[in-house]
Short mmCIF file of C-alpha atoms in Angstrom, two decimals:
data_model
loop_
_atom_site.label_atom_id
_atom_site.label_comp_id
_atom_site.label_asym_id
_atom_site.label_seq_id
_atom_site.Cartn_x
_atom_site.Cartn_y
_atom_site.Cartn_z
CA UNK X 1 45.37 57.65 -55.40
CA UNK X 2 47.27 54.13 -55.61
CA UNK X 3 47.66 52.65 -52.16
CA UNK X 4 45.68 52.25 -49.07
CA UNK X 5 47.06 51.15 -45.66
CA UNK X 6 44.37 49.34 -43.11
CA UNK X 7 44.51 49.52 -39.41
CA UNK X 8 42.59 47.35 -37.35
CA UNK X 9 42.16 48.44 -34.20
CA UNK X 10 40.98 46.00 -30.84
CA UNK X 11 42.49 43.63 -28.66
CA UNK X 12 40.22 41.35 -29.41
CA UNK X 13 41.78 40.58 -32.72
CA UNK X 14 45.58 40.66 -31.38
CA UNK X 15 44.12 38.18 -28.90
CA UNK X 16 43.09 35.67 -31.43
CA UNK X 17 39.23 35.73 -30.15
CA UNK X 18 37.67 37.62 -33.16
CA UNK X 19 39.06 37.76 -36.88
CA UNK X 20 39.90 40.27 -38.71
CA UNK X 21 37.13 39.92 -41.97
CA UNK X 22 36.68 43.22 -41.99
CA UNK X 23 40.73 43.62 -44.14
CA UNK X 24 40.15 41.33 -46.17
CA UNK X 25 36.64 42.71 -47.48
CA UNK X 26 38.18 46.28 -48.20
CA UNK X 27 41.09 45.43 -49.59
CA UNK X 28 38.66 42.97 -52.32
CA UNK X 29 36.66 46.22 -52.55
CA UNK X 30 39.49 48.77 -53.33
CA UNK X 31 41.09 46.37 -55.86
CA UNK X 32 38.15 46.50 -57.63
CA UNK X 33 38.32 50.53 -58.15
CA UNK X 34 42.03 50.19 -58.99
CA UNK X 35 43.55 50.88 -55.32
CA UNK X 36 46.09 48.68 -53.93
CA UNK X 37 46.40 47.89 -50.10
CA UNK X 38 50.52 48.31 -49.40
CA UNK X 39 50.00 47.64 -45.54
CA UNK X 40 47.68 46.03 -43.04
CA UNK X 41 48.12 46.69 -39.41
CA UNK X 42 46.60 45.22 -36.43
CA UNK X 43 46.90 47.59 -33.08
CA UNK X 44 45.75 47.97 -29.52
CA UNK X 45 43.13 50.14 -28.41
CA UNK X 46 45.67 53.01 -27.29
CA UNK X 47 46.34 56.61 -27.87
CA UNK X 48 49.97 56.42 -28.65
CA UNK X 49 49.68 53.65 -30.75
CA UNK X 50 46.96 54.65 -32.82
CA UNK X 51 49.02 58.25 -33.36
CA UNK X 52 51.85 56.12 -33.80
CA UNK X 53 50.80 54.04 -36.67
CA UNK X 54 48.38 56.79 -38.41
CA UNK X 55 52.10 58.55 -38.66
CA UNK X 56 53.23 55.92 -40.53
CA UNK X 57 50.27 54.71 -42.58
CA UNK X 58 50.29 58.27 -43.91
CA UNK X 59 54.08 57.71 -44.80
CA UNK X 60 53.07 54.60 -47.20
CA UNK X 61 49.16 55.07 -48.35
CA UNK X 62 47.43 58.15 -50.09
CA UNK X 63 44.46 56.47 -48.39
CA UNK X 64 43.95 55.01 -44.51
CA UNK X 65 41.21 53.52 -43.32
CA UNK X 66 40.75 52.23 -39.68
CA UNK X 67 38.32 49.84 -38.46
CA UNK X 68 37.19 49.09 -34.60
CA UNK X 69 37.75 50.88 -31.26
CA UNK X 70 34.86 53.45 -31.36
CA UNK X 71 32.44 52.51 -28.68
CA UNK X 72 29.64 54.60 -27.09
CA UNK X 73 31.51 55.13 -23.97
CA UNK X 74 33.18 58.32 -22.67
CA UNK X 75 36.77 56.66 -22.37
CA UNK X 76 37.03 56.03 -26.87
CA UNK X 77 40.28 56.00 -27.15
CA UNK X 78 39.90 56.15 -31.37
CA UNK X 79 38.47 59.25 -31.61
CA UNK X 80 40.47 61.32 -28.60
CA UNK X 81 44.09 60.02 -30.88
CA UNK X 82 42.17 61.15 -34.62
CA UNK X 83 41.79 64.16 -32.66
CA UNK X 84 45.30 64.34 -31.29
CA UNK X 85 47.01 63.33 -34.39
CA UNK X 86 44.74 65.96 -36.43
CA UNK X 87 45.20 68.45 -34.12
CA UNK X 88 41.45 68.72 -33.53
CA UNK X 89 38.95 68.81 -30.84
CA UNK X 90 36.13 66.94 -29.86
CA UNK X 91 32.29 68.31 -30.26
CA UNK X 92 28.72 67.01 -30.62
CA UNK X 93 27.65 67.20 -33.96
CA UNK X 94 23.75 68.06 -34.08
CA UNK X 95 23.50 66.03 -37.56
CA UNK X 96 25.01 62.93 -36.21
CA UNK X 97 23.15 63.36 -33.05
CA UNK X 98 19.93 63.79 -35.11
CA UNK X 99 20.46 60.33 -36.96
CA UNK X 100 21.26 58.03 -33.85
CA UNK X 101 18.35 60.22 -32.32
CA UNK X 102 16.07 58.66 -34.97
CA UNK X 103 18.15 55.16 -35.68
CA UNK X 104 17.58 54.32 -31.94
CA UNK X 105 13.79 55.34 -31.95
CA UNK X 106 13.09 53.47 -34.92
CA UNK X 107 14.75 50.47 -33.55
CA UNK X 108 12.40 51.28 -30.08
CA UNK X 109 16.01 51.80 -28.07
CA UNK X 110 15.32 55.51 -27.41
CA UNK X 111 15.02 54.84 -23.61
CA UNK X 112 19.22 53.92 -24.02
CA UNK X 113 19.94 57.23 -26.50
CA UNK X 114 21.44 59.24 -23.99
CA UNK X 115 24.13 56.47 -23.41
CA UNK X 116 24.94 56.58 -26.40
CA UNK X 117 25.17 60.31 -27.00
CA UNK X 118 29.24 60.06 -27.61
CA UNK X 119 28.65 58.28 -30.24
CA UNK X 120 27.77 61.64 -31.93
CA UNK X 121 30.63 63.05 -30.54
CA UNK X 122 33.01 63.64 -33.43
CA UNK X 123 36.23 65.60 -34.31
CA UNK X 124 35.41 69.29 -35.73
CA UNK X 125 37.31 68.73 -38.90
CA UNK X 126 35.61 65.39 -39.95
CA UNK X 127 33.27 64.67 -42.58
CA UNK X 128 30.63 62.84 -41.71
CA UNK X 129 29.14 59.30 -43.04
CA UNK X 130 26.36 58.16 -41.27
CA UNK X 131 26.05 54.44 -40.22
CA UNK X 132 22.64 53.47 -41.07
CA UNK X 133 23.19 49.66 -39.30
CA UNK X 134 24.85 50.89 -36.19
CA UNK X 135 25.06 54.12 -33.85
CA UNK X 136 29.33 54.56 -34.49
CA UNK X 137 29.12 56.78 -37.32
CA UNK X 138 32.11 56.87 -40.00
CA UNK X 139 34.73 59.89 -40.17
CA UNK X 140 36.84 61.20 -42.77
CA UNK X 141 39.80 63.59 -42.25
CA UNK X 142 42.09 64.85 -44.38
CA UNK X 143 45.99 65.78 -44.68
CA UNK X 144 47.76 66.88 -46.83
CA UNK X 145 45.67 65.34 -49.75
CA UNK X 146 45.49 62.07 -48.17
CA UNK X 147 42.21 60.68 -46.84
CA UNK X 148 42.01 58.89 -43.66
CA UNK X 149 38.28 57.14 -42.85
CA UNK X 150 37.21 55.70 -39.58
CA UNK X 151 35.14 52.92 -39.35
CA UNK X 152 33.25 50.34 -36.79
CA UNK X 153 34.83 47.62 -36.05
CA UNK X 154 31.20 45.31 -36.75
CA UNK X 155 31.57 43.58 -40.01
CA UNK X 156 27.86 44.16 -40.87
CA UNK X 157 28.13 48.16 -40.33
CA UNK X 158 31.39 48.22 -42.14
CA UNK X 159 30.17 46.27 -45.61
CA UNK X 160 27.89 48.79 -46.66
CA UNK X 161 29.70 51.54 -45.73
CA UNK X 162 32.12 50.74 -47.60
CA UNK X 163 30.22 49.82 -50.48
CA UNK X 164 27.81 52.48 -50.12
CA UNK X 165 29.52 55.47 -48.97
CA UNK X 166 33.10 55.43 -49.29
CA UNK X 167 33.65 53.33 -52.82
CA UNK X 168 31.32 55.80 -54.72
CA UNK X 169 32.73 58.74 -52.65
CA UNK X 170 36.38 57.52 -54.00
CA UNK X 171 35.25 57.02 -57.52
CA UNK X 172 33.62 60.49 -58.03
CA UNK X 173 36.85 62.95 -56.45
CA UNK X 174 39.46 60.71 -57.94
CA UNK X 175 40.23 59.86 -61.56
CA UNK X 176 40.53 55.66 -61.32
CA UNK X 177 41.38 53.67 -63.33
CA UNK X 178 38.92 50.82 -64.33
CA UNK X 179 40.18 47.54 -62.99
CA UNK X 180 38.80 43.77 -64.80
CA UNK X 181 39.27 40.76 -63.14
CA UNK X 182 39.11 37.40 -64.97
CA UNK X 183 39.77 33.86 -63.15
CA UNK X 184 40.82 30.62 -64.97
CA UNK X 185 40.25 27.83 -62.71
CA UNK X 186 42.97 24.80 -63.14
CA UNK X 187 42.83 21.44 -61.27
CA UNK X 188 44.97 17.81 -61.63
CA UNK X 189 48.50 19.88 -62.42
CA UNK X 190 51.10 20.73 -59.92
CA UNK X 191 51.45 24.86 -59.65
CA UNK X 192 54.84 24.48 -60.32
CA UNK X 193 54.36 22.36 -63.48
CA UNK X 194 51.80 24.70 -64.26
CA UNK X 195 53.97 27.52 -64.10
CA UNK X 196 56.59 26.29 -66.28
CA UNK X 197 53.54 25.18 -69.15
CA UNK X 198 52.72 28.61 -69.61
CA UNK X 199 55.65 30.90 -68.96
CA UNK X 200 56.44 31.45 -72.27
CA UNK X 201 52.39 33.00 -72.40
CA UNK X 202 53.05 34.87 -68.93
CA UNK X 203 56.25 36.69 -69.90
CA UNK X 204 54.79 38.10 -72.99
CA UNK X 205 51.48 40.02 -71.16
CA UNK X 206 51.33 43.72 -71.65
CA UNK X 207 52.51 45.53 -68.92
CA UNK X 208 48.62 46.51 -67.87
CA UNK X 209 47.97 43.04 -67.05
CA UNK X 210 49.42 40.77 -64.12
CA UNK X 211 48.63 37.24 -63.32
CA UNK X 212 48.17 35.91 -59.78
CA UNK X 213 48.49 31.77 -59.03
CA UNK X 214 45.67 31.55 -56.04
CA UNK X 215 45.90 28.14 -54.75
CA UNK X 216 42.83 26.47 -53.19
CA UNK X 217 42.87 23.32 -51.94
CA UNK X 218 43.60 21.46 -54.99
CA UNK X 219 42.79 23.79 -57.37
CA UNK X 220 44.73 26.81 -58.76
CA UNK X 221 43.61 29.37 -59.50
CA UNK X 222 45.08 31.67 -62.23
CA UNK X 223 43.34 35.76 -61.64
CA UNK X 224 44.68 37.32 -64.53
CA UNK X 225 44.07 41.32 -63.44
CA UNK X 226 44.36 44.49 -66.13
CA UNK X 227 44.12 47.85 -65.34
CA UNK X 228 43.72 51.06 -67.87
CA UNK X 229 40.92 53.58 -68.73
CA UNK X 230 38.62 52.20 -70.93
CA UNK X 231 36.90 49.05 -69.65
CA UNK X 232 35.62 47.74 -72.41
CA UNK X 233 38.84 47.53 -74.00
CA UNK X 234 39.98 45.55 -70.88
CA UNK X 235 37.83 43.47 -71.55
CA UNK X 236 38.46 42.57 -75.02
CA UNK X 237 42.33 42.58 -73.82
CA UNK X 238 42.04 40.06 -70.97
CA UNK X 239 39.91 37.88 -73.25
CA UNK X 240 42.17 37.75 -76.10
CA UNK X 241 44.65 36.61 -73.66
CA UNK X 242 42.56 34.24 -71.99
CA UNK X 243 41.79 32.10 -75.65
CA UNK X 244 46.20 32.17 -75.90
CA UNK X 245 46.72 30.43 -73.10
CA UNK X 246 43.65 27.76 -72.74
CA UNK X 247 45.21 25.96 -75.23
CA UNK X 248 48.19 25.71 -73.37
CA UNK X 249 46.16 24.22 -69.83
CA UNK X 250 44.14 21.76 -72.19
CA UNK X 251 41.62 19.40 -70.32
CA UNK X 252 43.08 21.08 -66.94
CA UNK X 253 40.75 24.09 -67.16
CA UNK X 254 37.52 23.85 -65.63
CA UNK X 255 35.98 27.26 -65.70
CA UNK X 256 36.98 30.38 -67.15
CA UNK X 257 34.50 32.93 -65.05
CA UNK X 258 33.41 32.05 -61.67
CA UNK X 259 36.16 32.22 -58.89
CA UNK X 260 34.28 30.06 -56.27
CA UNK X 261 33.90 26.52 -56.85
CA UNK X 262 30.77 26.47 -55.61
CA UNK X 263 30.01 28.91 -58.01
CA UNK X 264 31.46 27.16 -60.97
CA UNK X 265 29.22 24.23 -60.22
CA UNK X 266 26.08 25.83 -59.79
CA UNK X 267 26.38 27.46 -62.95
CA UNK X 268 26.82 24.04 -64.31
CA UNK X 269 23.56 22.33 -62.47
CA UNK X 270 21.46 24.95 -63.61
CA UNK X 271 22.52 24.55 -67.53
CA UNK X 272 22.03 21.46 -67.07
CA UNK X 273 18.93 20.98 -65.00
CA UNK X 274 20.67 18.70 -62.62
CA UNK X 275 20.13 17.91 -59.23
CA UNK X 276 22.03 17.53 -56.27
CA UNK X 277 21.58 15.96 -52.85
CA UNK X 278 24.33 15.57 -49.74
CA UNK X 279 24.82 12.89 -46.79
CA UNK X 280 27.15 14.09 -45.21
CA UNK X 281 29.11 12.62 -41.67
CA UNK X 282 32.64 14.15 -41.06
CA UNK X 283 32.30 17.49 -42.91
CA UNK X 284 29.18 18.00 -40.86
CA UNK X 285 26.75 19.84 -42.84
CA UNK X 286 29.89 22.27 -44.97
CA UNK X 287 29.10 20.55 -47.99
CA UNK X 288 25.70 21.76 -47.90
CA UNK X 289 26.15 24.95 -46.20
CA UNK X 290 28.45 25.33 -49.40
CA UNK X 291 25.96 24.41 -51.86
CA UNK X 292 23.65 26.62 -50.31
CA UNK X 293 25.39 29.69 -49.96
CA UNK X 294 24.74 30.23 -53.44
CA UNK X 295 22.06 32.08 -54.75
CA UNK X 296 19.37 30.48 -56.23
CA UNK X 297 20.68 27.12 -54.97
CA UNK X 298 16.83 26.05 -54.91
CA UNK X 299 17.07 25.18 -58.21
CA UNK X 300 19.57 22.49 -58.48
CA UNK X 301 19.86 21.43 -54.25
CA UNK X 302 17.09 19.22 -53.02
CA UNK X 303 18.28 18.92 -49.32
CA UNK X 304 21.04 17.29 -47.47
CA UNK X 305 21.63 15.59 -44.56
CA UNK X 306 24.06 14.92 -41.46
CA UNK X 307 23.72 11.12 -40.58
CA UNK X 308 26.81 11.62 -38.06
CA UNK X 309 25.88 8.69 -35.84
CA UNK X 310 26.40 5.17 -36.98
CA UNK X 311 22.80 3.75 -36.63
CA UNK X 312 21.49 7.01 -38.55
CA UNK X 313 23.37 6.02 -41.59
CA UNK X 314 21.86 2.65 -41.11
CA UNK X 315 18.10 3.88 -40.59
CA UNK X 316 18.27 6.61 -42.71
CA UNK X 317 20.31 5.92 -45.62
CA UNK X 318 19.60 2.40 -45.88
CA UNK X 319 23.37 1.57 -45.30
CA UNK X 320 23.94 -1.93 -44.20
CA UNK X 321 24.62 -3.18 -41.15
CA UNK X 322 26.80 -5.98 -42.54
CA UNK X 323 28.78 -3.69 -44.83
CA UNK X 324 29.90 -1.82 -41.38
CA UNK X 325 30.38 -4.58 -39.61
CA UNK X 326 32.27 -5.72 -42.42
CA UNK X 327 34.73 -2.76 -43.66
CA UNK X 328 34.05 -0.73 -40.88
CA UNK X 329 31.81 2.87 -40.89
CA UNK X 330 35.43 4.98 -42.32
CA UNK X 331 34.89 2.49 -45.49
CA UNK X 332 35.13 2.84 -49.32
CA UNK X 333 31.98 0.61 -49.34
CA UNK X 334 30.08 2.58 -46.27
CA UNK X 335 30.29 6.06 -48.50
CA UNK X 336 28.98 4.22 -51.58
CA UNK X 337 25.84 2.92 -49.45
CA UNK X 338 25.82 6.64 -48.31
CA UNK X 339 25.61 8.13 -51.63
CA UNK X 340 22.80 6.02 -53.10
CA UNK X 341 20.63 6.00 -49.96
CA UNK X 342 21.03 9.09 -50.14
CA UNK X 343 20.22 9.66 -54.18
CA UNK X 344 16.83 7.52 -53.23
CA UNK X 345 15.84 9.74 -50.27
CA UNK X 346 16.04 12.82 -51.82
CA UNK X 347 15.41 11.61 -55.90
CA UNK X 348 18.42 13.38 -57.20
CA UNK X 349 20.31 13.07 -60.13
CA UNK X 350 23.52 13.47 -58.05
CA UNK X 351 24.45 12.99 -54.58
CA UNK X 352 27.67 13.11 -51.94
CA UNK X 353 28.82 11.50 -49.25
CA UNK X 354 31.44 11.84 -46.83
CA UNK X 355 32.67 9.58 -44.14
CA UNK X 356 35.60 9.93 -42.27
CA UNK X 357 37.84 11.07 -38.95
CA UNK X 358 37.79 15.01 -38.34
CA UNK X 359 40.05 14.31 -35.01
CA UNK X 360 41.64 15.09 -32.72
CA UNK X 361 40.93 11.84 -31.84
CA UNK X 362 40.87 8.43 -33.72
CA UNK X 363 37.14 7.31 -35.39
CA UNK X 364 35.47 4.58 -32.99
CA UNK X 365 36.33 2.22 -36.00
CA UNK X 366 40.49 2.87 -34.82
CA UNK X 367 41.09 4.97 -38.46
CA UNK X 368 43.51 7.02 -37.84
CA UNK X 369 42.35 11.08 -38.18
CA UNK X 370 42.68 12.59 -41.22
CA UNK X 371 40.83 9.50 -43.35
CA UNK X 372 38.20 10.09 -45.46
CA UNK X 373 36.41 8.45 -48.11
CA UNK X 374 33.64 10.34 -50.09
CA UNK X 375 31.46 9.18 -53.43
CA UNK X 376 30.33 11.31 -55.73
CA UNK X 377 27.29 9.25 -57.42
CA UNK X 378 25.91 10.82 -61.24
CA UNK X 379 22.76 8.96 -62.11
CA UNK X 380 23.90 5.03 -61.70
CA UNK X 381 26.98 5.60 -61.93
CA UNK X 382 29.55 6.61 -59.11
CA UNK X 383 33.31 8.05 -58.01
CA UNK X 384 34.78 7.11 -55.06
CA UNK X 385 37.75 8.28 -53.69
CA UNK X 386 39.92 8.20 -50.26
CA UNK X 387 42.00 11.28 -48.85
CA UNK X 388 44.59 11.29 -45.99
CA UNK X 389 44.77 14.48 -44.19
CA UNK X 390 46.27 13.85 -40.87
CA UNK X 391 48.41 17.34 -40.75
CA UNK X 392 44.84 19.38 -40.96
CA UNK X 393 42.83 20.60 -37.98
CA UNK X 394 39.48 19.81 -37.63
CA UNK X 395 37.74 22.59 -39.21
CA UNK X 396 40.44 23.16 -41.62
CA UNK X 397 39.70 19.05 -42.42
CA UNK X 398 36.03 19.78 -42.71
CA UNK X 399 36.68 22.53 -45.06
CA UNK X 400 39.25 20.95 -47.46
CA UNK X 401 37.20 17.67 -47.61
CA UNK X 402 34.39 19.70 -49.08
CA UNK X 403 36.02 21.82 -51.39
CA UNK X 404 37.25 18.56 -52.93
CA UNK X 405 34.37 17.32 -53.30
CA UNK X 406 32.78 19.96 -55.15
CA UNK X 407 35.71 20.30 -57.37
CA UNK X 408 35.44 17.04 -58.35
CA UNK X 409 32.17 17.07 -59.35
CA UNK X 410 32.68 19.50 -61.06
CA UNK X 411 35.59 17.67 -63.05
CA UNK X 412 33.25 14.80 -63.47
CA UNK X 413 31.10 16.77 -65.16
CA UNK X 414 32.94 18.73 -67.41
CA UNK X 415 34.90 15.95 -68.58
CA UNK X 416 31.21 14.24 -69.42
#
């Protein structure tokens, strides 16, 4: 087994109201047991068209698996074109029935169980995974040595499913190979430059290994990716290779492990018992909803705040009035009176600031949208820097901004 073809199923997706996580989590998840996804389709909820492209995933994946369009009502399309395409029939399975019986009483819904009685409803020829965070169960079918598995479309039933049921189902009938990931994180080169240092390194990997250039922001990242049957001597292999080409990247590289930046810096905090604080006005709170997400963030983040209103900035962070009167609130000087207000507020060893213009409309200061200035302050001493994003939508702004700001903390301190 070598490729896998997705199908998402829903109008909701086609229509732009809901994303489609659900791809991208699978795909991560098969990579990881050595199975490449060759296709990704997005459909409508409709008999034909689910036959249609089920006939063609077959044509291009040893493994299909479809996500959305089973709902607890009698007019499923999903299920009626499995059955269709399988040349199955419908029937209540007493097993299935059984576990939603019990799911729903546990979850005191029992008075709504025999609405959702289809939901036990399954074709003859399927096997069976049971949804333990949802009343849809999964369903795998077979032909002609090919699996097909259909899924919820609700990203929190499909995760452990997947992870579960289906990865360690894979990984015990198949013979796969072992797959190790490594990522070398490179900032302040150009990926083209970058490509050209180390070509020479790049042309010269065994054929088990392949290297991916995953920009981010203004970071690359380099996922160097080897495949074969023994992991440990993967691991030895993608190291070896690793030590050849640092070298090569010099002061560029900043981590070698982690593939979030986030990540990479809280690995550094905690090493180094530092602390971290935020004040935060145009990225709204992502900076510390970054910091946070990782685990164990307690450690090394003290708190943060959002001082998005002028006089807030002035209360709470002790910024002067006559500095904003002065260089306005978008200011070099106005982040800088951020980032040690907020230093003293929360007695951290390091804190961040942000102040800027997310849009769509000009700042109340006339800066034009897109301008930010942010300070990264270590101890006494502090960074500032201005961006110019104009081209970025607002969340898209509010991302980037914060991204960059971790990164180069993280470059501060690495370079320390």
């Amino acid at each position: 087994m070598e490729k896998a073809v997705l199908i998402t199923i829903g109008d909701e997706i086609l229509s732009g109201n809901t994303i489609d996580t659900n791809s991208n989590f699978i795909a991560s998840e098969l990579k990881n047991i050595g199975i490449k996804v060759s296709q990704i389709f997005t459909i409508s909820d409709e008999i034909e068209t689910i036959k249609n492209t089920l006939s063609t995933a077959f044509e291009l994946g040893d493994l299909i698996i479809t996500t959305g369009g089973l709902g607890p009502t009698r007019d499923d399309k999903t299920k009626k074109a499995l059955a269709e395409f399988f040349n199955d029939e419908i029937a209540l399975d007493e097993v299935t029935f059984n576990h939603l019986k019990n799911y729903m009483e546990r979850r005191g819904r029992a008075d709504i169980l025999e609405r959702n009685k289809e939901q036990a409803f399954v074709p003859t020829k399927s096997v069976v995974f049971q949804n333990h965070y949802g009343t849809a169960p999964c369903m795998m079918m077979e032909l002609g040595g090919k699996l097909c598995y259909s899924l919820p479309g609700v990203p929190y039933e499909v995760k452990p499913l997947i992870k579960d049921q289906i990865i360690p189902y894979l990984q015990e009938k198949f013979n796969l190979q072992y797959i190790h990931t490594r990522i070398i994180s490179v900032v302040g080169i150009p990926e083209s430059i970058l490509a050209d240092t180390i070509e020479d390194w790049e042309l010269a990997l065994p054929e088990n290994l392949a290297l991916s250039y995953l920009p981010i922001g203004t970071r690359v990242k380099l996922r160097l990716t080897a495949s074969g049957e023994n992991e440990e001597t993967l691991k030895t292999q993608v190291e070896e290779e690793i030590q050849k080409v640092l070298p090569l990247l010099g002061d560029h590289v900043i981590a070698v492990s982690e593939d979030k930046i986030e990540n990479i810096l809280a690995e550094i905090l905690t090493e180094r018992k530092l602390t971290v604080s935020t004040a935060e006005s145009c990225t709204g709170g992502e900076l510390a909803k970054m910091l946070t997400s990782v685990s164990g963030s307690s450690k090394y983040f003290l708190g943060g705040m959002v001082a998005y209103a002028t006089e807030k900035k002035i209360k709470i962070l002790n910024v002067s009035k006559e500095t904003v009167d002065q260089f306005t609130v978008v200011s070099e000087q106005v982040a800088q009176e951020m980032a040690k207000g907020c230093q003293e507020l929360f007695d951290t060893d390091i804190s961040l600031s942000t102040t800027g213009v997310a849009g769509p409309g000009k700042g109340e200061d006339g800066k034009e949208v897109g301008t930010v200035f942010y300070t990264i302050r270590i101890k006494d001493k502090e960074v500032t820097s201005k961006l110019y994003m104009p081209h970025l939508e607002r969340l898209d702004f509010m991302s980037f901004i914060s991204q960059k700001v971790i990164q180069d903390l993280v470059s501060l301190l690495v370079a320390v």
